[in-house]
Short mmCIF file of C-alpha atoms in Angstrom, two decimals:
data_model
loop_
_atom_site.label_atom_id
_atom_site.label_comp_id
_atom_site.label_asym_id
_atom_site.label_seq_id
_atom_site.Cartn_x
_atom_site.Cartn_y
_atom_site.Cartn_z
CA MET A 1 -114.34 40.73 32.81
CA ILE A 2 -112.31 40.39 35.71
CA ALA A 3 -114.51 42.86 37.69
CA LEU A 4 -117.30 40.58 36.68
CA THR A 5 -115.55 37.38 37.94
CA LEU A 6 -114.76 39.24 41.25
CA LEU A 7 -118.76 40.51 41.48
CA SER A 8 -119.25 36.42 40.94
CA ILE A 9 -117.35 35.11 43.75
CA PHE A 10 -118.62 38.18 45.88
CA LEU A 11 -122.16 37.36 45.17
CA SER A 12 -121.57 33.23 45.82
CA SER A 13 -120.19 33.88 49.49
CA THR A 14 -122.94 35.96 50.01
CA VAL A 15 -125.61 33.54 48.49
CA ALA A 16 -123.77 30.71 50.57
CA PHE A 17 -124.11 32.02 53.80
CA SER A 18 -127.92 33.81 53.40
CA PRO A 19 -130.57 32.07 55.42
CA SER A 20 -133.22 31.57 52.27
CA GLY A 21 -130.23 29.56 50.58
CA SER A 22 -129.98 30.39 46.85
CA THR A 23 -127.78 29.66 43.98
CA LEU A 24 -125.94 31.80 41.49
CA SER A 25 -125.87 31.42 37.83
CA ILE A 26 -123.87 33.68 35.20
CA SER A 27 -125.19 33.90 31.46
CA GLY A 28 -123.24 35.98 29.52
CA ASN A 29 -122.81 39.27 31.02
CA ALA A 30 -126.14 38.77 33.02
CA VAL A 31 -126.13 37.55 37.00
CA SER A 32 -129.24 35.64 38.29
CA ILE A 33 -129.88 34.45 41.73
CA ARG A 34 -132.55 31.55 42.29
CA PRO A 35 -133.42 29.82 45.61
CA VAL A 36 -132.72 26.40 46.12
CA HIS A 37 -133.28 23.90 49.30
CA PRO A 38 -132.74 26.15 52.57
CA GLN A 39 -131.00 23.06 53.99
CA LEU A 40 -128.69 22.45 51.03
CA ILE A 41 -126.26 25.00 50.26
CA VAL A 42 -123.15 24.29 48.29
CA PHE A 43 -120.51 26.94 47.26
CA THR A 44 -118.50 25.84 44.17
CA PRO A 45 -115.68 28.05 43.02
CA LEU A 46 -115.86 29.11 39.31
CA VAL A 47 -112.88 27.67 37.38
CA THR A 48 -112.43 28.85 33.95
CA THR A 49 -110.08 28.64 30.93
CA PRO A 50 -110.12 31.21 28.43
CA THR A 51 -110.33 30.15 24.59
CA ALA A 52 -108.26 31.61 22.01
CA LYS A 53 -111.13 32.76 19.44
CA THR A 54 -113.85 34.12 21.75
CA ASN A 55 -114.58 35.65 25.06
CA VAL A 56 -116.56 32.56 26.13
CA TYR A 57 -115.04 30.69 28.89
CA ILE A 58 -114.89 26.50 28.82
CA PRO A 59 -114.17 24.75 31.87
CA ARG A 60 -110.90 23.08 32.05
CA TYR A 61 -112.28 19.51 32.23
CA GLU A 62 -114.32 19.95 29.27
CA ARG A 63 -111.55 21.26 27.32
CA SER A 64 -109.52 18.19 28.59
CA ILE A 65 -112.36 15.80 26.99
CA SER A 66 -112.61 17.60 23.77
CA LEU A 67 -108.63 17.56 23.18
CA ARG A 68 -108.38 13.67 24.12
CA ALA A 69 -111.61 12.71 21.71
CA ALA A 70 -110.16 14.82 18.86
CA ALA A 71 -106.72 12.72 19.60
CA THR A 72 -108.57 9.76 19.54
CA ALA A 73 -110.72 10.56 16.42
CA ALA A 74 -107.16 11.21 14.41
CA GLU A 75 -105.37 7.89 15.90
CA LYS A 76 -108.47 5.72 14.49
CA GLN A 77 -108.41 7.61 11.15
CA ARG A 78 -104.41 7.04 11.02
CA GLN A 79 -104.95 3.63 11.74
CA PHE A 80 -107.61 3.07 9.04
CA THR A 81 -105.54 4.56 6.40
CA CYS A 82 -102.83 2.36 7.16
CA LYS A 83 -104.91 -0.51 7.12
CA LYS A 84 -106.46 0.33 4.13
CA ARG A 85 -103.15 0.33 2.43
CA ILE A 86 -101.87 -2.96 3.52
CA ALA A 87 -105.48 -4.43 2.57
CA THR A 88 -104.66 -3.45 -0.74
CA PHE A 89 -101.34 -4.90 -1.08
CA MET A 90 -102.14 -7.88 0.42
CA ALA A 91 -105.40 -8.57 -1.74
CA PHE A 92 -102.77 -7.84 -4.52
CA MET A 93 -100.86 -10.62 -3.57
CA THR A 94 -103.79 -12.68 -3.32
CA GLY A 95 -104.69 -12.03 -6.80
CA TRP A 96 -101.36 -12.55 -8.29
CA ALA A 97 -101.18 -16.16 -6.36
CA ASP A 98 -104.75 -17.18 -6.96
CA PHE A 99 -104.19 -17.00 -10.83
CA LEU A 100 -100.45 -18.35 -10.56
CA VAL A 101 -101.20 -21.51 -8.44
CA LEU A 102 -104.35 -22.12 -10.44
CA GLN A 103 -102.62 -22.21 -13.65
CA LYS A 104 -99.51 -24.45 -12.08
CA TYR A 105 -101.42 -26.86 -9.71
CA LYS A 106 -105.23 -26.41 -10.54
CA PHE A 107 -106.12 -25.48 -6.66
CA PHE A 108 -106.94 -22.33 -4.72
CA PRO A 109 -104.71 -21.86 -1.87
CA THR A 110 -105.99 -18.87 -0.49
CA MET A 111 -110.04 -19.98 -0.50
CA MET A 112 -111.06 -23.51 -0.20
CA THR A 113 -114.82 -23.23 -1.83
CA GLY A 114 -112.94 -23.79 -5.35
CA ASN A 115 -111.03 -26.98 -4.12
CA THR A 116 -114.20 -28.44 -2.14
CA MET A 117 -115.87 -27.94 -5.87
CA TRP A 118 -112.82 -29.92 -7.35
CA LEU A 119 -112.93 -32.41 -4.62
CA ALA A 120 -116.59 -33.12 -5.48
CA LYS A 121 -116.12 -33.64 -9.35
CA ALA A 122 -113.11 -36.00 -8.67
CA PHE A 123 -115.12 -37.81 -6.16
CA PHE A 124 -117.95 -38.24 -8.90
CA GLU A 125 -115.28 -39.52 -11.62
CA TYR A 126 -113.82 -41.89 -9.42
CA ARG A 127 -110.11 -39.78 -9.71
CA PHE A 128 -109.39 -40.80 -5.96
CA ARG A 129 -105.87 -39.78 -6.25
CA ASP A 130 -107.10 -36.25 -7.03
CA VAL A 131 -110.07 -36.77 -3.94
CA ALA A 132 -106.84 -37.34 -1.64
CA PHE A 133 -104.95 -34.59 -2.97
CA TYR A 134 -107.93 -31.81 -2.07
CA VAL A 135 -108.54 -33.32 1.19
CA THR A 136 -104.96 -33.01 2.09
CA VAL A 137 -104.85 -29.57 0.86
CA ILE A 138 -108.00 -28.60 2.63
CA THR A 139 -106.44 -30.43 5.60
CA ALA A 140 -103.16 -28.50 5.50
CA TYR A 141 -105.32 -25.01 5.46
CA LEU A 142 -107.12 -26.08 8.43
CA LEU A 143 -103.59 -26.89 10.13
CA GLY A 144 -102.50 -23.38 9.07
CA VAL A 145 -105.57 -21.92 10.54
CA GLY A 146 -104.79 -23.57 13.84
CA THR A 147 -101.34 -22.91 13.86
CA PHE A 148 -102.21 -19.31 13.34
CA ARG A 149 -104.76 -18.59 16.05
CA ARG A 150 -102.97 -21.17 18.58
CA ALA A 151 -99.39 -18.78 18.16
CA GLU A 152 -101.50 -15.47 18.42
CA LEU A 153 -103.22 -16.41 21.53
CA SER A 154 -99.84 -17.50 23.11
CA TRP A 155 -97.35 -15.00 21.86
CA LYS A 156 -99.49 -12.10 20.65
CA ASN A 157 -97.09 -9.53 19.36
CA ASP A 158 -94.54 -11.77 18.91
CA ALA A 159 -95.95 -14.36 16.71
CA LEU A 160 -96.38 -12.13 13.81
CA ASN A 161 -92.54 -11.09 13.38
CA GLY A 162 -90.85 -14.01 15.20
CA PHE A 163 -92.72 -16.84 13.88
CA PHE A 164 -95.37 -16.09 11.04
CA ALA A 165 -92.36 -14.13 8.84
CA PRO A 166 -90.03 -17.25 8.84
CA ILE A 167 -92.59 -20.00 8.31
CA VAL A 168 -94.49 -18.14 5.59
CA ALA A 169 -90.98 -16.95 3.50
CA GLY A 170 -89.54 -20.57 4.19
CA GLY A 171 -92.74 -22.43 3.19
CA LEU A 172 -93.09 -20.42 -0.24
CA ILE A 173 -89.38 -20.59 -0.87
CA LEU A 174 -89.45 -24.53 -0.32
CA SER A 175 -92.48 -25.06 -2.32
CA ASP A 176 -89.98 -23.09 -5.59
CA PHE A 177 -87.03 -25.43 -4.45
CA LEU A 178 -89.22 -28.42 -4.63
CA THR A 179 -90.31 -27.46 -8.20
CA TRP A 180 -87.06 -26.65 -9.30
CA LYS A 181 -85.51 -30.18 -8.31
CA ASP A 182 -88.77 -31.81 -9.51
CA PRO A 183 -90.65 -30.20 -12.18
CA SER A 184 -93.67 -32.85 -11.60
CA ALA A 185 -93.71 -32.39 -8.15
CA ARG A 186 -97.22 -31.08 -7.05
CA TRP A 187 -98.44 -32.75 -3.68
CA ILE A 188 -95.82 -31.35 -1.32
CA PRO A 189 -95.46 -27.94 -2.98
CA ALA A 190 -99.22 -27.47 -2.68
CA LEU A 191 -99.64 -28.61 1.20
CA LEU A 192 -96.99 -25.92 2.08
CA LEU A 193 -98.88 -23.36 -0.12
CA SER A 194 -101.91 -24.35 1.24
CA PHE A 195 -100.51 -24.30 5.02
CA CYS A 196 -98.75 -20.66 4.47
CA TRP A 197 -101.58 -18.94 2.71
CA ALA A 198 -104.21 -19.99 5.99
CA ILE A 199 -101.53 -18.07 8.04
CA ILE A 200 -101.40 -15.02 5.49
CA ASN A 201 -105.08 -15.05 5.70
CA GLY A 202 -105.17 -14.67 9.25
CA VAL A 203 -102.70 -12.00 9.29
CA GLY A 204 -104.56 -10.03 6.74
CA SER A 205 -107.80 -10.38 8.96
CA GLU A 206 -106.41 -9.51 12.34
CA VAL A 207 -104.03 -6.46 11.07
CA THR A 208 -106.71 -5.00 8.48
CA GLY A 209 -110.05 -6.12 10.19
CA ASN A 210 -110.98 -7.48 6.96
CA LEU A 211 -111.05 -9.88 4.97
CA VAL A 212 -108.72 -9.18 2.09
CA PHE A 213 -108.93 -12.40 0.49
CA VAL A 214 -112.54 -12.57 -0.05
CA VAL A 215 -113.79 -10.51 -3.31
CA THR A 216 -117.16 -11.90 -2.74
CA GLY A 217 -117.17 -10.44 0.66
CA ALA A 218 -116.07 -7.35 -0.73
CA PHE A 219 -119.01 -7.16 -3.22
CA THR A 220 -121.37 -8.50 -0.22
CA ARG A 221 -120.52 -5.68 1.70
CA LEU A 222 -120.89 -2.78 -1.03
CA SER A 223 -124.38 -4.32 -2.10
CA ASN A 224 -125.74 -4.78 1.65
CA MET A 225 -124.81 -1.08 2.52
CA ARG A 226 -126.39 -0.09 -0.55
CA VAL A 227 -129.79 -1.56 -0.06
CA ASP A 228 -129.80 -0.53 3.65
CA ARG A 229 -129.34 3.04 2.72
CA VAL A 230 -132.66 3.27 0.68
CA SER A 231 -134.50 0.50 2.27
CA ARG A 232 -136.95 2.09 5.14
CA THR A 233 -137.22 -1.67 6.84
CA ALA A 234 -133.51 -1.27 7.41
CA GLY A 235 -133.77 2.25 9.01
CA ARG A 236 -132.06 3.76 5.67
CA LYS A 237 -128.70 3.64 7.53
CA LYS A 238 -126.08 5.87 6.27
CA ILE A 239 -123.26 4.28 4.09
CA GLN A 240 -119.89 4.20 6.31
CA LYS A 241 -117.20 5.71 4.24
CA ASP A 242 -114.65 3.60 6.01
CA GLY A 243 -116.30 0.15 5.09
CA ILE A 244 -117.13 1.44 1.49
CA MET A 245 -113.55 2.39 0.83
CA MET A 246 -112.17 -0.69 2.58
CA ALA A 247 -114.29 -2.97 0.33
CA LEU A 248 -113.21 -1.13 -2.84
CA SER A 249 -109.41 -1.42 -1.74
CA VAL A 250 -109.63 -5.44 -1.63
CA ILE A 251 -111.79 -5.33 -4.95
CA PHE A 252 -109.17 -3.15 -6.60
CA GLY A 253 -106.35 -4.79 -5.22
CA PHE A 254 -107.24 -8.19 -5.94
CA PHE A 255 -108.16 -7.13 -9.81
CA VAL A 256 -104.74 -5.62 -10.25
CA GLY A 257 -102.97 -8.59 -8.77
CA ALA A 258 -104.68 -10.96 -11.09
CA LEU A 259 -103.76 -8.68 -14.15
CA TRP A 260 -100.11 -8.61 -12.83
CA SER A 261 -100.09 -12.41 -12.67
CA VAL A 262 -101.32 -13.06 -16.23
CA PHE A 263 -99.06 -10.36 -17.30
CA LEU A 264 -96.25 -12.18 -15.80
CA ASP A 265 -97.44 -15.57 -17.31
CA GLN A 266 -97.71 -14.01 -20.69
CA LYS A 267 -94.46 -12.06 -20.76
CA VAL A 268 -92.28 -14.25 -18.18
CA PRO A 269 -93.31 -17.52 -18.23
CA GLN A 270 -90.51 -19.12 -16.53
CA LEU A 271 -91.40 -17.76 -13.34
CA LYS A 272 -94.53 -19.92 -13.18
CA SER A 273 -92.24 -22.74 -13.23
CA CYS A 274 -89.81 -21.61 -10.31
CA GLY A 275 -88.96 -18.00 -8.93
CA ALA A 276 -92.40 -16.77 -8.29
CA PHE A 277 -93.42 -18.25 -5.10
CA GLY A 278 -89.90 -17.71 -3.61
CA ILE A 279 -90.23 -13.75 -4.44
CA MET A 280 -93.76 -14.05 -2.80
CA GLY A 281 -92.36 -15.37 0.27
CA VAL A 282 -89.63 -12.86 0.46
CA ILE A 283 -92.42 -10.14 0.22
CA TYR A 284 -94.34 -11.54 2.57
CA GLY A 285 -91.61 -12.20 5.23
CA THR A 286 -90.43 -8.68 4.76
CA LEU A 287 -93.92 -7.35 5.25
CA PHE A 288 -94.39 -9.35 8.49
CA LEU A 289 -91.43 -8.29 10.16
CA TRP A 290 -92.36 -4.74 9.27
CA LEU A 291 -95.67 -4.74 10.74
CA ASP A 292 -96.25 -3.92 14.36
CA ARG A 293 -99.50 -5.23 15.69
CA GLU A 294 -99.63 -2.80 18.40
CA GLU A 295 -99.45 0.18 16.06
CA PHE A 296 -102.19 -1.42 13.90
CA GLY A 297 -104.55 -1.77 16.89
CA ALA A 298 -103.68 -5.34 18.07
CA TRP A 299 -107.00 -7.80 19.34
CA TRP A 300 -105.55 -7.70 22.95
CA ASN A 301 -106.20 -4.23 22.86
CA ARG A 302 -109.41 -4.08 21.83
CA LYS A 303 -112.46 -3.55 24.35
CA ASP A 304 -113.51 -7.25 24.23
CA GLY A 305 -110.04 -8.54 23.89
CA ALA A 306 -111.43 -11.08 20.86
CA LEU A 307 -109.70 -12.38 17.76
CA CYS A 308 -111.48 -10.47 14.89
CA ASP A 309 -114.61 -12.24 13.57
CA VAL A 310 -116.44 -11.37 10.38
CA ASP A 311 -119.67 -9.50 10.96
CA GLU A 312 -122.89 -9.06 9.35
CA TYR A 313 -121.46 -7.55 6.09
CA GLU A 314 -118.43 -10.16 6.11
CA GLY A 315 -116.26 -7.49 6.75
CA ILE A 316 -114.29 -4.77 9.23
CA CYS A 317 -114.16 -5.37 12.82
CA GLU A 318 -112.67 -3.37 15.58
#
């Protein structure tokens, strides 16, 4: 092999100064010379790095690119695994909260579809106090979404640990305290819960890149991926493993969370009166303090530098 390398360098030098102008190529153990333009003669030294398993030589720059690509793929896989676990846990918490709030206050803190439905029913039945209740609940949710987005754009990584964690924990604990002081209290606790879950939903979508509070969206993604796989018009797209696993994680997490909420309602009914939301506040506060946006791929590190928006399958954004 050393002899072959010395021979190639010698021949390259000879060819480079020959009047006919030719180039040298080496394939395996064969050496060939082919003519090129006589005025364009270039001499390039051969720099190779031996591989461990074969006798084939790979240029160093190609090996470096391969190593970087492998490292990037491994990092993306690690991030996705972490995001999937967080999405499952946050969907579990959403399932727990939805059933509990519906039983206690008769509204949905995580989704405004049900609240809009109750608003229409109250308006039709001339229950204007309830109309005002649902209007303010929806307004509180919108304020929470605006607060989340403004804080994200302004403080980036510091928003989650330094602002969202105490706001969400404090809001949920305060709602429990108010109902402990006055069991008939409904309006202010409901506004606090709606505001806090708007922030929680924003954190979930940004950290995981998925709508962890929308089970309908997860089912929609599963159906769309299956149809696109068999549809000739859609190009028979290959089902993405990451997409289907994230959708199933959200569905599973929400279902188990709802089961947990029903179990607590049957076995420990006093938590519904006071305690459950305080526990959730502590859990969310601890989670937000633990999460590192840079570690899970923050939006300011994405190629377009934009916050997560819903894609065609109502799901993952990168």
